[in-house]
């Protein structure tokens, strides 16, 4: 979890952002609307950022769990 959201919820938001950015991108494809194209690129970047944050947090959770398991093993000695 990150704050009050589960990893799956965050990934769902990321997917929705990516899909909507793709739709907007297709709609403005032949139009010269630079500000909107920049916005779409920013939304796509944020979508990727969310995916990366989830991956990093999952890896951190695994590392913390391994440390907990190791400390439990050494406390029994």
Tab-separated table of C-alpha atoms in Angstrom:
chain	number	residue	atom	x	y	z
A	1	UNK	CA	0.000	0.000	0.000
A	2	UNK	CA	0.969	3.563	-0.603
A	3	UNK	CA	-0.907	5.875	1.718
A	4	UNK	CA	-4.486	4.518	1.569
A	5	UNK	CA	-4.282	2.975	-1.911
A	6	UNK	CA	-3.359	-0.595	-2.697
A	7	UNK	CA	-0.784	-1.320	-5.365
A	8	UNK	CA	-3.541	-2.648	-7.633
A	9	UNK	CA	-5.550	0.552	-7.263
A	10	UNK	CA	-2.524	2.639	-8.200
A	11	UNK	CA	-1.780	0.420	-11.188
A	12	UNK	CA	-5.416	0.739	-12.312
A	13	UNK	CA	-5.118	4.535	-12.194
A	14	UNK	CA	-1.910	4.272	-14.201
A	15	UNK	CA	-3.602	2.120	-16.836
A	16	UNK	CA	-6.571	4.482	-17.085
A	17	UNK	CA	-4.273	7.472	-17.480
A	18	UNK	CA	-2.324	5.710	-20.215
A	19	UNK	CA	-5.492	4.670	-22.066
A	20	UNK	CA	-7.021	8.151	-21.883
A	21	UNK	CA	-3.769	9.776	-22.984
A	22	UNK	CA	-3.723	7.424	-25.962
A	23	UNK	CA	-7.290	8.369	-26.892
A	24	UNK	CA	-6.523	12.082	-26.679
A	25	UNK	CA	-3.353	11.565	-28.672
A	26	UNK	CA	-5.302	9.866	-31.471
A	27	UNK	CA	-7.918	12.632	-31.495
A	28	UNK	CA	-5.319	15.381	-31.893
A	29	UNK	CA	-2.980	13.442	-34.169
A	30	UNK	CA	-3.348	15.643	-37.259
A	31	UNK	CA	-3.917	18.854	-35.373
A	32	UNK	CA	-1.166	21.181	-34.315
A	33	UNK	CA	-2.081	21.625	-30.658
A	34	UNK	CA	1.298	21.670	-28.947
A	35	UNK	CA	0.036	22.447	-25.434
A	36	UNK	CA	-2.321	19.474	-25.523
A	37	UNK	CA	0.402	17.235	-26.931
A	38	UNK	CA	2.674	18.341	-24.090
A	39	UNK	CA	-0.099	17.606	-21.600
A	40	UNK	CA	-0.614	14.124	-23.051
A	41	UNK	CA	3.119	13.450	-22.801
A	42	UNK	CA	3.048	14.583	-19.164
A	43	UNK	CA	0.107	12.288	-18.394
A	44	UNK	CA	1.914	9.368	-20.046
A	45	UNK	CA	5.020	10.168	-18.006
A	46	UNK	CA	3.001	10.270	-14.794
A	47	UNK	CA	1.443	6.931	-15.660
A	48	UNK	CA	4.915	5.414	-16.008
A	49	UNK	CA	5.968	7.108	-12.754
A	50	UNK	CA	3.094	5.421	-10.907
A	51	UNK	CA	4.093	2.025	-12.318
A	52	UNK	CA	7.690	2.592	-11.225
A	53	UNK	CA	6.670	3.702	-7.729
A	54	UNK	CA	4.626	0.530	-7.291
A	55	UNK	CA	7.569	-1.628	-8.435
A	56	UNK	CA	9.962	0.155	-6.069
A	57	UNK	CA	7.579	-0.181	-3.128
A	58	UNK	CA	6.976	-3.863	-3.830
A	59	UNK	CA	10.736	-4.441	-3.909
A	60	UNK	CA	11.114	-2.510	-0.651
A	61	UNK	CA	8.353	-4.615	0.933
A	62	UNK	CA	10.190	-7.795	-0.095
A	63	UNK	CA	13.494	-6.506	1.279
A	64	UNK	CA	11.890	-5.506	4.564
A	65	UNK	CA	10.205	-8.886	4.868
A	66	UNK	CA	13.538	-10.629	4.289
A	67	UNK	CA	15.146	-8.475	6.982
A	68	UNK	CA	12.326	-9.307	9.391
A	69	UNK	CA	12.728	-13.007	8.634
A	70	UNK	CA	16.478	-12.811	9.170
A	71	UNK	CA	16.103	-10.960	12.464
A	72	UNK	CA	13.634	-13.586	13.677
A	73	UNK	CA	16.138	-16.299	12.805
A	74	UNK	CA	18.969	-14.650	14.711
A	75	UNK	CA	16.851	-13.853	17.770
A	76	UNK	CA	16.284	-17.582	18.322
A	77	UNK	CA	20.010	-18.240	18.791
